[in-house]
Amino acid sequence: LPETPGSVFRQDSAVCRLLPGLTKRQRDTCGRHRTAIGHVVKGLKAAVHECQNQFQDQRWNCSASHNGFAIAHLKVGSKETAYVFALSSAAVSRTLARACAQGVIASCSCGSYPKRIHKQFKWTGCSDNIKYANNFGRKFMDAADLDHADDARSMMNLHNNRVGRKAVSSSARRECKCHGVSGSCVLRTCWKVVPQLQEIAVSLRKKYFHAAKVFPR
């Protein structure tokens, strides 16, 4: 995988054809959104590292679980595979959400605020754009299985992709800054942020240890 999240993709559209394991749908998306795909790559690389970190003391230590974008080709429909899919999906969404807030992807910006008005604080600043991240992540990460959505294994993959995206959404929290004389906090301004990937990985790891095998009817 390319080392640089965005620059390589901006310079050469042919790189989309060289990434291993991409389906035609994914290559088409890559060609249209090269900078965003650079951050997808960054997210997947982070997922590899964090997966190995979470299972370093286990018999299965997440080694040989990822091959670039080709996670769809993991052969066994096991709880280990389920974890890899969920974490990869979560890492992609998290990385995209942060990149949007940082202003490095032209097709997205800051996330929206909840409509409810709070007396204790005011929504402002630049929230991580979880909505865009999950939508783009779903479009790209699910593409490998959408053509076989009735297949039991593809259904499993799509389900675990959703679990990963939901983990990002449900773990987002409010960060605030106080405003006032001598830190009196007369007014607080707040925005939404996604947590570190490690925190999300820990929550998914708990699901891994309680996973149940599902048999097709």
XYZ file of C-alpha atoms in Angstrom:
217
model
C 0.000 0.000 0.000
C 1.223 3.541 -0.658
C 2.890 5.230 2.305
C 1.410 8.693 1.702
C -2.338 9.075 2.361
C -3.262 11.612 -0.295
C -0.448 12.937 -2.459
C 0.217 9.749 -4.426
C -3.459 9.459 -5.332
C -3.741 13.062 -6.453
C -0.747 12.721 -8.748
C -1.551 9.502 -10.588
C -4.964 8.013 -11.245
C -3.304 4.817 -12.515
C -2.400 3.911 -8.940
C -6.048 2.921 -8.415
C -5.553 0.080 -10.870
C -2.447 -1.094 -9.049
C -3.888 -1.470 -5.555
C -4.307 -5.176 -4.752
C -7.698 -6.799 -4.381
C -9.946 -3.987 -5.611
C -13.217 -4.812 -7.332
C -14.356 -2.845 -10.376
C -16.725 -0.800 -8.181
C -13.872 0.057 -5.842
C -11.533 1.003 -8.689
C -14.212 3.310 -10.102
C -14.661 4.961 -6.695
C -10.902 5.256 -6.304
C -10.609 7.036 -9.640
C -13.257 9.589 -8.674
C -12.137 10.174 -5.086
C -8.382 9.641 -5.003
C -7.667 11.878 -2.001
C -10.380 10.233 0.072
C -9.081 6.797 -0.919
C -5.673 7.874 0.342
C -7.245 8.178 3.782
C -8.996 4.838 3.340
C -5.513 3.362 2.865
C -4.355 5.161 6.005
C -7.315 3.749 7.940
C -6.672 0.195 6.772
C -3.013 0.416 7.743
C -4.062 1.670 11.189
C -6.471 -1.273 11.469
C -3.651 -3.741 10.784
C -1.506 -2.232 13.520
C -4.315 -1.962 16.067
C -5.610 -5.475 15.394
C -2.158 -6.895 16.080
C -1.903 -4.737 19.193
C -5.245 -5.981 20.561
C -4.398 -9.660 20.066
C -0.680 -9.708 20.771
C -1.235 -11.914 23.840
C -3.593 -14.353 22.098
C -2.995 -17.503 20.077
C -4.442 -15.666 17.084
C -2.509 -12.404 16.910
C -4.076 -10.968 13.766
C -1.046 -11.828 11.662
C -1.644 -12.407 7.961
C -5.196 -11.098 8.321
C -4.862 -8.172 5.944
C -3.624 -7.972 2.394
C -4.153 -4.381 1.427
C -7.733 -3.959 0.280
C -8.178 -7.699 -0.135
C -9.709 -8.360 3.286
C -12.741 -9.672 1.399
C -10.606 -12.662 0.418
C -10.092 -13.902 3.985
C -11.151 -17.474 3.427
C -12.750 -18.601 6.696
C -16.002 -17.114 7.984
C -14.822 -17.062 11.593
C -15.107 -14.647 14.495
C -11.535 -13.591 13.715
C -12.602 -12.623 10.209
C -15.619 -10.821 11.671
C -13.326 -8.770 13.917
C -11.018 -7.895 11.029
C -13.928 -6.646 8.928
C -15.508 -4.655 11.762
C -12.221 -3.038 12.810
C -11.212 -2.246 9.227
C -14.578 -0.608 8.566
C -14.350 1.378 11.804
C -10.788 2.503 11.092
C -11.729 3.718 7.620
C -14.720 5.695 8.932
C -12.722 7.188 11.790
C -9.864 8.279 9.524
C -12.226 9.840 6.979
C -14.207 11.670 9.691
C -11.025 13.233 11.070
C -9.707 14.114 7.608
C -12.939 15.964 6.795
C -12.646 18.052 9.963
C -9.015 18.811 9.134
C -10.054 20.142 5.720
C -7.892 17.821 3.645
C -10.668 16.206 1.570
C -12.315 18.580 -0.898
C -15.617 16.692 -1.027
C -16.363 17.063 2.698
C -16.007 19.556 5.531
C -16.990 19.802 9.203
C -19.698 17.552 10.540
C -23.170 18.864 11.346
C -24.401 19.691 14.853
C -27.382 18.209 16.676
C -30.496 20.372 16.219
C -31.295 20.429 19.921
C -30.261 23.703 21.631
C -28.462 23.380 24.970
C -28.491 26.028 27.686
C -25.167 24.887 29.112
C -23.132 25.146 25.908
C -23.177 26.162 22.256
C -22.393 23.875 19.350
C -19.612 25.430 17.290
C -16.133 24.629 16.040
C -15.458 21.836 13.561
C -16.921 18.450 14.403
C -15.592 15.245 12.867
C -17.784 14.422 9.873
C -19.077 10.988 10.849
C -22.005 11.075 8.419
C -19.790 11.577 5.372
C -17.259 9.057 6.672
C -19.812 6.313 7.206
C -21.501 6.977 3.864
C -18.224 6.895 1.946
C -16.950 3.955 3.970
C -20.119 1.999 3.250
C -19.915 2.786 -0.460
C -16.308 1.646 -0.710
C -15.925 -1.111 1.877
C -19.233 -2.825 1.049
C -18.592 -2.808 -2.695
C -16.778 -6.145 -2.687
C -19.847 -7.940 -1.313
C -22.788 -6.041 -2.787
C -22.841 -8.157 -5.948
C -23.248 -11.267 -3.775
C -25.470 -9.842 -1.050
C -27.592 -13.018 -0.910
C -24.549 -15.168 -0.219
C -24.132 -16.098 3.474
C -20.488 -15.027 3.609
C -21.197 -11.697 1.931
C -24.064 -11.096 4.346
C -21.637 -11.732 7.202
C -19.104 -9.294 5.765
C -21.706 -6.574 5.226
C -23.048 -7.075 8.746
C -19.609 -6.697 10.304
C -18.861 -3.639 8.193
C -22.019 -2.104 9.677
C -20.896 -3.066 13.181
C -17.648 -1.177 12.622
C -19.376 1.953 11.360
C -21.864 1.854 14.220
C -18.981 1.592 16.696
C -17.605 4.874 15.357
C -20.974 6.649 15.522
C -21.868 5.432 19.003
C -18.463 6.234 20.492
C -18.316 9.853 19.256
C -18.257 12.302 22.136
C -18.466 15.976 22.899
C -15.369 18.073 23.436
C -15.744 21.576 24.857
C -13.759 24.733 25.465
C -14.521 27.260 28.197
C -14.758 30.996 27.489
C -14.744 33.664 30.181
C -12.552 35.822 32.389
C -9.886 33.816 34.241
C -11.354 30.541 33.048
C -14.759 31.209 34.589
C -16.474 29.264 31.801
C -19.281 31.751 31.232
C -19.789 30.098 27.861
C -18.776 26.678 26.599
C -18.409 25.900 22.917
C -18.519 22.240 21.943
C -18.020 19.971 18.964
C -18.141 16.229 18.278
C -15.045 14.067 17.928
C -14.399 10.396 17.298
C -12.175 8.626 19.857
C -8.806 7.037 19.222
C -8.934 3.817 17.206
C -7.626 1.886 20.203
C -10.787 2.683 22.168
C -12.992 1.477 19.325
C -10.854 -1.638 18.900
C -11.279 -2.497 22.590
C -15.073 -2.264 22.324
C -15.057 -4.490 19.239
C -12.733 -6.933 21.001
C -15.383 -7.412 23.685
C -17.865 -8.319 20.964
C -15.312 -10.752 19.527
C -15.146 -12.719 22.773
C -18.961 -12.955 22.844
C -19.419 -13.725 19.156
C -21.892 -16.447 18.194
C -21.569 -18.607 15.104
C -24.502 -18.226 12.724
C -25.495 -21.018 10.373
C -27.343 -20.367 7.089
C -30.898 -21.705 6.933
